Each structure stands twice: as structure tokens, then as C-alpha cells.
mmCIF file with all atom_site columns, C-alpha atoms in Angstrom:
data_model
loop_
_atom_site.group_PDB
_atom_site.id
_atom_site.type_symbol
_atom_site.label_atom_id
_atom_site.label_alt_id
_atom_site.label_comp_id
_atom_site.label_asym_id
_atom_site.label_entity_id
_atom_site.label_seq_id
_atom_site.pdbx_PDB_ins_code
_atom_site.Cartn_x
_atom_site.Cartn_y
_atom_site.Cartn_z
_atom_site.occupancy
_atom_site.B_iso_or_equiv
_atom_site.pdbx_formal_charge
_atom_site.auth_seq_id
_atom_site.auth_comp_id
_atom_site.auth_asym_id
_atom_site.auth_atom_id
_atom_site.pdbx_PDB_model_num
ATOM 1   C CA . UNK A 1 1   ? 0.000   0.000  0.000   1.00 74.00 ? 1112 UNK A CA 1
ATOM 2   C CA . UNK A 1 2   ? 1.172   3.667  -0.792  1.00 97.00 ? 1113 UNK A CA 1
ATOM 3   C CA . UNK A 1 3   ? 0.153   5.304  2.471   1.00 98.00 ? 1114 UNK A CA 1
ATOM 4   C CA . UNK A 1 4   ? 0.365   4.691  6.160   1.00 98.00 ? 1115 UNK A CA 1
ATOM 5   C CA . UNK A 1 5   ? -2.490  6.394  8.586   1.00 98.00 ? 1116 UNK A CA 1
ATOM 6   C CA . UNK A 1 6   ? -2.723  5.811  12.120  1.00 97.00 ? 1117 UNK A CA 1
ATOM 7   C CA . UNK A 1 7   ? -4.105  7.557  15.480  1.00 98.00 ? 1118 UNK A CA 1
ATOM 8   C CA . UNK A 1 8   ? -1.789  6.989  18.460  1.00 97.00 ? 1119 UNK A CA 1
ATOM 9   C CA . UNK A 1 9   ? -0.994  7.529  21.993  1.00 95.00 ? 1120 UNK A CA 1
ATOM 10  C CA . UNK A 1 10  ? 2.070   8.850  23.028  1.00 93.00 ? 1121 UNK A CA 1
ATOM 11  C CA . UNK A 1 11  ? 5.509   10.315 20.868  1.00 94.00 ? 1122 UNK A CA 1
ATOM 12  C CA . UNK A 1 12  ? 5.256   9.567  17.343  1.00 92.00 ? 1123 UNK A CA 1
ATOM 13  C CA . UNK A 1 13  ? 7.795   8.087  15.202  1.00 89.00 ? 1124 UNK A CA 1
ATOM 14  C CA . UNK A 1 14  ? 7.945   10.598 12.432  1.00 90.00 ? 1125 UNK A CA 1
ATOM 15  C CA . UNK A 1 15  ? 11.587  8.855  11.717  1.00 94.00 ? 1126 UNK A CA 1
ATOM 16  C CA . UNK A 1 16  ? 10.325  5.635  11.298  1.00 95.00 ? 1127 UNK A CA 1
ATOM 17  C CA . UNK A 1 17  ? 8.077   6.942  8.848   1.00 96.00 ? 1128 UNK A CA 1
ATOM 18  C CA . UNK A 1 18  ? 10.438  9.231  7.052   1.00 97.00 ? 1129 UNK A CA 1
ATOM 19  C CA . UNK A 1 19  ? 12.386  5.511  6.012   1.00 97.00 ? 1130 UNK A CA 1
ATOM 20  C CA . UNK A 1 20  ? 9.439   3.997  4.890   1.00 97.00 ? 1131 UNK A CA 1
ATOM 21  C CA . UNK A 1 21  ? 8.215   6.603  2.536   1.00 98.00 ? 1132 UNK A CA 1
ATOM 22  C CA . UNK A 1 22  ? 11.698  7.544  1.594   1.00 98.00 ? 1133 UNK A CA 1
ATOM 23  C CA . UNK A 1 23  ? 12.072  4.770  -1.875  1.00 98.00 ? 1134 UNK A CA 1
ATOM 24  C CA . UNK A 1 24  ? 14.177  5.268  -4.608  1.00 97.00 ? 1135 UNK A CA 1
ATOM 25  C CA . UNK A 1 25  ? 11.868  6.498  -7.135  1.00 97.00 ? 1136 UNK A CA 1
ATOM 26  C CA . UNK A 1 26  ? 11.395  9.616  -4.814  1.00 97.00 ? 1137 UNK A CA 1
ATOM 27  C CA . UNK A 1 27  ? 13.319  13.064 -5.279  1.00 98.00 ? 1138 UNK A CA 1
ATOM 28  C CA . UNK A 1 28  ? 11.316  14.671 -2.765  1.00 98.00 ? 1139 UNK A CA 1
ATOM 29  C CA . UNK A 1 29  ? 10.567  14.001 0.932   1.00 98.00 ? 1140 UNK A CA 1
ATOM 30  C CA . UNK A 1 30  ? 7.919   16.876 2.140   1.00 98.00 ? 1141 UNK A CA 1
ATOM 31  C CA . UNK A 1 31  ? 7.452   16.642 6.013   1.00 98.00 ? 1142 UNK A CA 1
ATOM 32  C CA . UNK A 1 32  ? 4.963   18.461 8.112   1.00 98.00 ? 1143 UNK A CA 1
ATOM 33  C CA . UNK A 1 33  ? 5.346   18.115 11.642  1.00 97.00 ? 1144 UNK A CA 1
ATOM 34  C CA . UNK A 1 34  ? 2.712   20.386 14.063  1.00 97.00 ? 1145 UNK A CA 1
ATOM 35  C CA . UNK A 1 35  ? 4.460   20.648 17.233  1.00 96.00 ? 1146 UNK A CA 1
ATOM 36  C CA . UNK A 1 36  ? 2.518   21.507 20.697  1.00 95.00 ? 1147 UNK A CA 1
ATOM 37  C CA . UNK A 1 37  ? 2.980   25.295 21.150  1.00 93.00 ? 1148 UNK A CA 1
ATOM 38  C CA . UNK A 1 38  ? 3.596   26.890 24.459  1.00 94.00 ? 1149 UNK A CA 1
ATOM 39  C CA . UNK A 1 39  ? 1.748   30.198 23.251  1.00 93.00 ? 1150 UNK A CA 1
ATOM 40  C CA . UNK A 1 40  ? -1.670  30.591 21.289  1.00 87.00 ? 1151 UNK A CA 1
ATOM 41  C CA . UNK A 1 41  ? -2.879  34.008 21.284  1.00 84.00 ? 1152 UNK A CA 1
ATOM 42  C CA . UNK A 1 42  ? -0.844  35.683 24.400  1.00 87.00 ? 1153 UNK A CA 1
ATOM 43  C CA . UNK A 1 43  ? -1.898  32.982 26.866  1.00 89.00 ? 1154 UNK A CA 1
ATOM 44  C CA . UNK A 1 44  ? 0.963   30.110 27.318  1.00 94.00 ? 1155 UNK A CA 1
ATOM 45  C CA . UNK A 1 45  ? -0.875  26.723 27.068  1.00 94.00 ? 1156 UNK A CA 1
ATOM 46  C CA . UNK A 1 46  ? 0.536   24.700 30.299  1.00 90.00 ? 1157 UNK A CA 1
ATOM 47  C CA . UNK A 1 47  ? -1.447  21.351 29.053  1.00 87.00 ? 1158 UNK A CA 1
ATOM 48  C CA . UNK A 1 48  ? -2.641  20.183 25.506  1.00 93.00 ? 1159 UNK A CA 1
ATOM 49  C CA . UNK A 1 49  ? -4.921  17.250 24.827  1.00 96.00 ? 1160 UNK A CA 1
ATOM 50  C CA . UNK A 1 50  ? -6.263  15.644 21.743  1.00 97.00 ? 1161 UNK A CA 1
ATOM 51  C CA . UNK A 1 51  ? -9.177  12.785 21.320  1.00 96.00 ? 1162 UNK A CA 1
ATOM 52  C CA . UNK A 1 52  ? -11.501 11.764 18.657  1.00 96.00 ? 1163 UNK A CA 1
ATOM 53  C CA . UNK A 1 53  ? -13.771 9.560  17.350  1.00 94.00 ? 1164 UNK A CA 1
ATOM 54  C CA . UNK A 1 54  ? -11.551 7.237  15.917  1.00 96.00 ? 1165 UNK A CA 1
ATOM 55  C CA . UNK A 1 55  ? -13.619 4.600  13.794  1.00 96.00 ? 1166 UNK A CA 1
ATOM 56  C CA . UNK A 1 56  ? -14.229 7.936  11.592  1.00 97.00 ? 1167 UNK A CA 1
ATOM 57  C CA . UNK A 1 57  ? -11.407 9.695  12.180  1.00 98.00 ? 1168 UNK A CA 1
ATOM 58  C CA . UNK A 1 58  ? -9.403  6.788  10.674  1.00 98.00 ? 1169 UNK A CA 1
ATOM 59  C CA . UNK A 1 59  ? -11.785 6.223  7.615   1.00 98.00 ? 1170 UNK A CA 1
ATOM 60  C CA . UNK A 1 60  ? -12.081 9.398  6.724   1.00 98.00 ? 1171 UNK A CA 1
ATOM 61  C CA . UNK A 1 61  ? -7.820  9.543  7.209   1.00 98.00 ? 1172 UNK A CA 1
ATOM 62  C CA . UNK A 1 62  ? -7.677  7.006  4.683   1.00 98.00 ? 1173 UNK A CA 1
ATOM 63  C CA . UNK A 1 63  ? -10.166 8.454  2.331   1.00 98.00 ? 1174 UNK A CA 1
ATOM 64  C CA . UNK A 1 64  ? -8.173  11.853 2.343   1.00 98.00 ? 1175 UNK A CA 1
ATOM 65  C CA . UNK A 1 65  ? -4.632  9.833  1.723   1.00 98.00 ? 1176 UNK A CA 1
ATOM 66  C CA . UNK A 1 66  ? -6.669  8.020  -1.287  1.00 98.00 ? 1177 UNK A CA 1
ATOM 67  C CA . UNK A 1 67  ? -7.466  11.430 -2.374  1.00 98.00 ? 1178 UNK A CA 1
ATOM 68  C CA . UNK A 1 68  ? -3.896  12.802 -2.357  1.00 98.00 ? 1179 UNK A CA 1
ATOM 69  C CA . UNK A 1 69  ? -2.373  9.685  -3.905  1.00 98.00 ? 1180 UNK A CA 1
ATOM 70  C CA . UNK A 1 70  ? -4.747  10.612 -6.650  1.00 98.00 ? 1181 UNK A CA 1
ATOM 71  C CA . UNK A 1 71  ? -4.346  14.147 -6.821  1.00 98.00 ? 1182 UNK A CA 1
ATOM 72  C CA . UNK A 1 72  ? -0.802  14.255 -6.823  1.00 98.00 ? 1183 UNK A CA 1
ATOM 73  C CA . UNK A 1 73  ? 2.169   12.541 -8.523  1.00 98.00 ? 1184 UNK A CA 1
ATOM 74  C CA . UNK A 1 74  ? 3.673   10.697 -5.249  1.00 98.00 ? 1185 UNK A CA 1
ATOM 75  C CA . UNK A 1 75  ? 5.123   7.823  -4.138  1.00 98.00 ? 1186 UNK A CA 1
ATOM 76  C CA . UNK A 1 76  ? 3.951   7.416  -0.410  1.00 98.00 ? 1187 UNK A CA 1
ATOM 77  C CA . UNK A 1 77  ? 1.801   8.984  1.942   1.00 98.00 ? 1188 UNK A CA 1
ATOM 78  C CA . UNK A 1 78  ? 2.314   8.905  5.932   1.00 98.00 ? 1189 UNK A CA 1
ATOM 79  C CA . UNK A 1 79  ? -0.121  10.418 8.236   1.00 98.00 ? 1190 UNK A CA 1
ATOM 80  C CA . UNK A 1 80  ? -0.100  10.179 12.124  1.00 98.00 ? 1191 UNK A CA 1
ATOM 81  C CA . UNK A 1 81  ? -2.036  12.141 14.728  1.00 98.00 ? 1192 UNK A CA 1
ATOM 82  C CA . UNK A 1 82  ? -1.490  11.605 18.524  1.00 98.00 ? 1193 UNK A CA 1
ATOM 83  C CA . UNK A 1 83  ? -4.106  11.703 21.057  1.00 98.00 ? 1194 UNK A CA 1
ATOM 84  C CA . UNK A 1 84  ? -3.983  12.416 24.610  1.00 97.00 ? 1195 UNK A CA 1
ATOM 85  C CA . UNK A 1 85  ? -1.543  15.072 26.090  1.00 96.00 ? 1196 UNK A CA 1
ATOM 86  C CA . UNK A 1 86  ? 1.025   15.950 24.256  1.00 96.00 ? 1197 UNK A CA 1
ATOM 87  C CA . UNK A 1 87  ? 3.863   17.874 26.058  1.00 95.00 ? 1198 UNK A CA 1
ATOM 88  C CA . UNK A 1 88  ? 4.411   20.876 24.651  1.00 94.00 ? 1199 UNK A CA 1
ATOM 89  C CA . UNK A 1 89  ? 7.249   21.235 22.030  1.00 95.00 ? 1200 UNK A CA 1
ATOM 90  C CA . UNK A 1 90  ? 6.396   17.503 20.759  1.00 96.00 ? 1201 UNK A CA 1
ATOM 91  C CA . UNK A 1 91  ? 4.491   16.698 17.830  1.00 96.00 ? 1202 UNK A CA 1
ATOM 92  C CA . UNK A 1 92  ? 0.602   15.951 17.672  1.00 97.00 ? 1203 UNK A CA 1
ATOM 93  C CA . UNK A 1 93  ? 0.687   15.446 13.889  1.00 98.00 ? 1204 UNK A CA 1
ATOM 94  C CA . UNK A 1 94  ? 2.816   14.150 11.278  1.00 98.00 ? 1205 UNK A CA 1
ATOM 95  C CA . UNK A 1 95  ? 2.153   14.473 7.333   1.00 98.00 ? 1206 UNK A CA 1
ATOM 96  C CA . UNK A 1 96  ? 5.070   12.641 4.981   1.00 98.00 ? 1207 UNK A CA 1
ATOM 97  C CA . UNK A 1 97  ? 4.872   12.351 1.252   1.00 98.00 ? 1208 UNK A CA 1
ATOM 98  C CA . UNK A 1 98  ? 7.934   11.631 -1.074  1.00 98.00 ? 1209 UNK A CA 1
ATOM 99  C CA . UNK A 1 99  ? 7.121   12.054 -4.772  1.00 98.00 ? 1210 UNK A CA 1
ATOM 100 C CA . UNK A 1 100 ? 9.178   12.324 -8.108  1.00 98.00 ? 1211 UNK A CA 1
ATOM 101 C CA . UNK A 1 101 ? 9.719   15.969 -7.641  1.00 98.00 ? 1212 UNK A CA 1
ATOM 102 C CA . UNK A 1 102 ? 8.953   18.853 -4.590  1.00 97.00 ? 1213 UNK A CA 1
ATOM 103 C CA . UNK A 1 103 ? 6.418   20.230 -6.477  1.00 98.00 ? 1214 UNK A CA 1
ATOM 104 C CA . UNK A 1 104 ? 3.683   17.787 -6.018  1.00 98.00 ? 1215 UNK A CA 1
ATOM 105 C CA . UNK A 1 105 ? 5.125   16.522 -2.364  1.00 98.00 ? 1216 UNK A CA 1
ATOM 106 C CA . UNK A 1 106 ? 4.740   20.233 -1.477  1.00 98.00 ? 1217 UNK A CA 1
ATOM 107 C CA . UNK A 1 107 ? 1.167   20.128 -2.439  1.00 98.00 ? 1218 UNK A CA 1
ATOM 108 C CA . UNK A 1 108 ? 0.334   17.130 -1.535  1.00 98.00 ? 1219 UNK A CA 1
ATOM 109 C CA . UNK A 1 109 ? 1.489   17.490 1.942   1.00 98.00 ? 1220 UNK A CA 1
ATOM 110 C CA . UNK A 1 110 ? -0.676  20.999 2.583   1.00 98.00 ? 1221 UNK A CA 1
ATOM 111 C CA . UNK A 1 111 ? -3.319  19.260 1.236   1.00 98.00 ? 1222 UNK A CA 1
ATOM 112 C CA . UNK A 1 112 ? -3.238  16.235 3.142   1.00 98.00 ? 1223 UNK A CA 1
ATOM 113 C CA . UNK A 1 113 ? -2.721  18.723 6.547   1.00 98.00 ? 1224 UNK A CA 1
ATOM 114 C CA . UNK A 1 114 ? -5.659  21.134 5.447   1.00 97.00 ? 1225 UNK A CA 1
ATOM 115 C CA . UNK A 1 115 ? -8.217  18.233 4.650   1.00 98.00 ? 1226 UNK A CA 1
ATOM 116 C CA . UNK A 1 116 ? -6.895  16.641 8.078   1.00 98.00 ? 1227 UNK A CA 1
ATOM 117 C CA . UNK A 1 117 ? -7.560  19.830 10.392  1.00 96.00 ? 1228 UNK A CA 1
ATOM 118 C CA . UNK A 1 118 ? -11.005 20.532 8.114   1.00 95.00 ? 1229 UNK A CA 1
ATOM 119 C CA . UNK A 1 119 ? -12.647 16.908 7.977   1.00 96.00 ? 1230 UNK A CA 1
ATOM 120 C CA . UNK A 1 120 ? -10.923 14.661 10.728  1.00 97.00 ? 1231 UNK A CA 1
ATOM 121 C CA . UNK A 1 121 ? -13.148 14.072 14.059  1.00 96.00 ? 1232 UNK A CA 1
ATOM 122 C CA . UNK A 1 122 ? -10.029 15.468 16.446  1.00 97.00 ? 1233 UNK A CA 1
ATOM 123 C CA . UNK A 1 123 ? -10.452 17.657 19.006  1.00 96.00 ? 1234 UNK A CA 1
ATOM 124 C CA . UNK A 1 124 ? -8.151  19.647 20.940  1.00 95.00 ? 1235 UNK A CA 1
ATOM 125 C CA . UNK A 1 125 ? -7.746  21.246 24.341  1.00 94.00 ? 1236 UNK A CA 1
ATOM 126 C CA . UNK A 1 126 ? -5.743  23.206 26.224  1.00 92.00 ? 1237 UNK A CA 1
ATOM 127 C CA . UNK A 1 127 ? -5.370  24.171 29.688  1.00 89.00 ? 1238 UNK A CA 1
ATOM 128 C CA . UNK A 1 128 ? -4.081  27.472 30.210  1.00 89.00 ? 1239 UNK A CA 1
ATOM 129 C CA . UNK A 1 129 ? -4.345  29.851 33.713  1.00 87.00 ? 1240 UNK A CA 1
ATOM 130 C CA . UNK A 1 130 ? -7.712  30.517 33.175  1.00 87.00 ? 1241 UNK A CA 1
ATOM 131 C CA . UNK A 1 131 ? -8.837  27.096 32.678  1.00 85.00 ? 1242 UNK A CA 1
ATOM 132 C CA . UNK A 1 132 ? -9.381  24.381 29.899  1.00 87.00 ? 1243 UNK A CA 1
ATOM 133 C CA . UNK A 1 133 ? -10.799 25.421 26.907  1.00 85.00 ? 1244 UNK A CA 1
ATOM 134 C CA . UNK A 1 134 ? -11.512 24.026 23.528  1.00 88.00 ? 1245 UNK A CA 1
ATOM 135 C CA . UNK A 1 135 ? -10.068 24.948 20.500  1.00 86.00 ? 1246 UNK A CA 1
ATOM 136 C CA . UNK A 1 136 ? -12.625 25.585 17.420  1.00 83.00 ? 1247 UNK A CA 1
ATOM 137 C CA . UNK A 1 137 ? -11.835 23.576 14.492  1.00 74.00 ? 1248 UNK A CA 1
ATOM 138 C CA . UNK A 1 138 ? -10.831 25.040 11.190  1.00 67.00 ? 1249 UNK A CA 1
ATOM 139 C CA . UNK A 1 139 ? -14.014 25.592 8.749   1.00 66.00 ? 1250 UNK A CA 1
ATOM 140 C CA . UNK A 1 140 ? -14.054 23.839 5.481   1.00 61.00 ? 1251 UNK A CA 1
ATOM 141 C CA . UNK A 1 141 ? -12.407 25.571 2.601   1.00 58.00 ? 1252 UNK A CA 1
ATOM 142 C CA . UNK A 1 142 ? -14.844 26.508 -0.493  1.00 60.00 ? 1253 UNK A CA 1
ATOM 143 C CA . UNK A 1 143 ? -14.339 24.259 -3.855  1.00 54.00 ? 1254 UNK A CA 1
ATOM 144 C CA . UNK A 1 144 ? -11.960 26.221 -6.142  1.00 56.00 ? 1255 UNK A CA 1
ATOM 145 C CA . UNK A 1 145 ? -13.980 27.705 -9.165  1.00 53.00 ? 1256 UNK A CA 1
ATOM 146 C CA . UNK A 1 146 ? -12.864 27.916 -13.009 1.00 48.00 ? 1257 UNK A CA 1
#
């Protein structure tokens, strides 16, 4: 299979993954990593938790990496999202594509990422001074028109 999708608890093995999608036919490794922040909008976040629903989170994973891989020109798809807390400065999410040429694992990868933040069941909170709070997802970007 051309693509790897998983939810998981605890550090993620972005390495791991950057050998298996690395394959001779590739030119270009793209790698998004989103990383726990320790600030979001003046307040420093002392505790961040994700959790989803992950029977649909993982189908409709798959269904955006079957999109990419036929969007794009690429060779193989990873893409990992962590649940639970996350310490800050580690990563919650991990999108790697390797394709002939940067161009198309450039767009692939925002792609993949955008879909993933827009369509994915994951939800995240954080815990700053004045409390817990969730964060509101990211709307659905309008269909390009011609």
C-alpha cells in the first residue's frame, strides 16, 4: 500500500516513517510536523490534549490519503495524529509524502494537513491559567472555481 495512517498515543515516530516513505523512485521528501505550542494568542498553554472519534477519524484519514495519492504525482503517503496530552514542544501530527519531484510533495502534503484539520473528528484542548478550553476547528475551505 502507498500510504500509512494511524491515530496513536504517546511520541510519534515521524523517523520511522520518514524511512518507509523515503524509496528510490522519490526526489522529494515533504514533512509536516505540528508541534505543541507553548503560546496561542498571548496565553501560554501549560497542558494540551487531543481525542476523537476514531472509527471515523481513521476512515475518513484514509479516504483523504486516497485522495492525495490521486491528486498528486507521489510515491507514499504517511499520516499520524497523537491523542492524549502531548507535552508541549512535541508533535501531535505528522504528514510525509515523497514524490518524483517537490512540487507535487509540497502540495500534496498541505493538502493532506488542510483536509486533516477541516474533515478529521479530532479535538483539541488546552489548559491554560484561566482554565481548559476548547479549540474551534478550522471551517471547510470553499471548492476552487474555473
Amino acid at each position: 500500500m502507498a500510504f500509512r495512517i494511524a491515530l496513536c498515543e504517546g511520541p510519534l515516530s515521524w523517523t520511522e516513517l520518514l524511512e518507509w516513505v523515503t524509496v528510490p523512485e522519490a526526489g522529494a521528501v515533504d514533512i509536516f510536523l505540528g508541534v505543541a505550542r507553548r503560546f496561542t494568542d498571548g496565553q501560554e498553554t501549560l497542558e494540551l490534549r487531543y481525542t476523537a472519534y476514531s472509527p471515523m477519524a481513521e476512515r475518513e484519514m484514509e479516504a483523504i490519503a486516497r485522495e492525495a495519492l490521486a491528486r498528486f504525482p507521489i510515491c507514499r503517503l504517511a499520516l499520524v495524529h497523537r491523542l492524549g496530552q502531548v507535552p508541549i514542544g512535541e508533535p501531535s501530527v505528522a504528514v510525509l509524502v515523497s514524490a518524483p519531484h517537490r512540487e507535487a510533495a509540497f502540495a500534496a502534503c498541505r493538502y493532506v494537513i488542510d483536509a486533516l484539520k477541516a474533515r478529521v473528528p479530532i479535538w483539541k484542548q488546552e489548559r491554560t491559567a484561566a482554565g481548559f478550553r476548547w479549540v474551534p476547528g478550522t471551517p471547510i475551505p470553499e471548492p476552487e472555481t474555473r
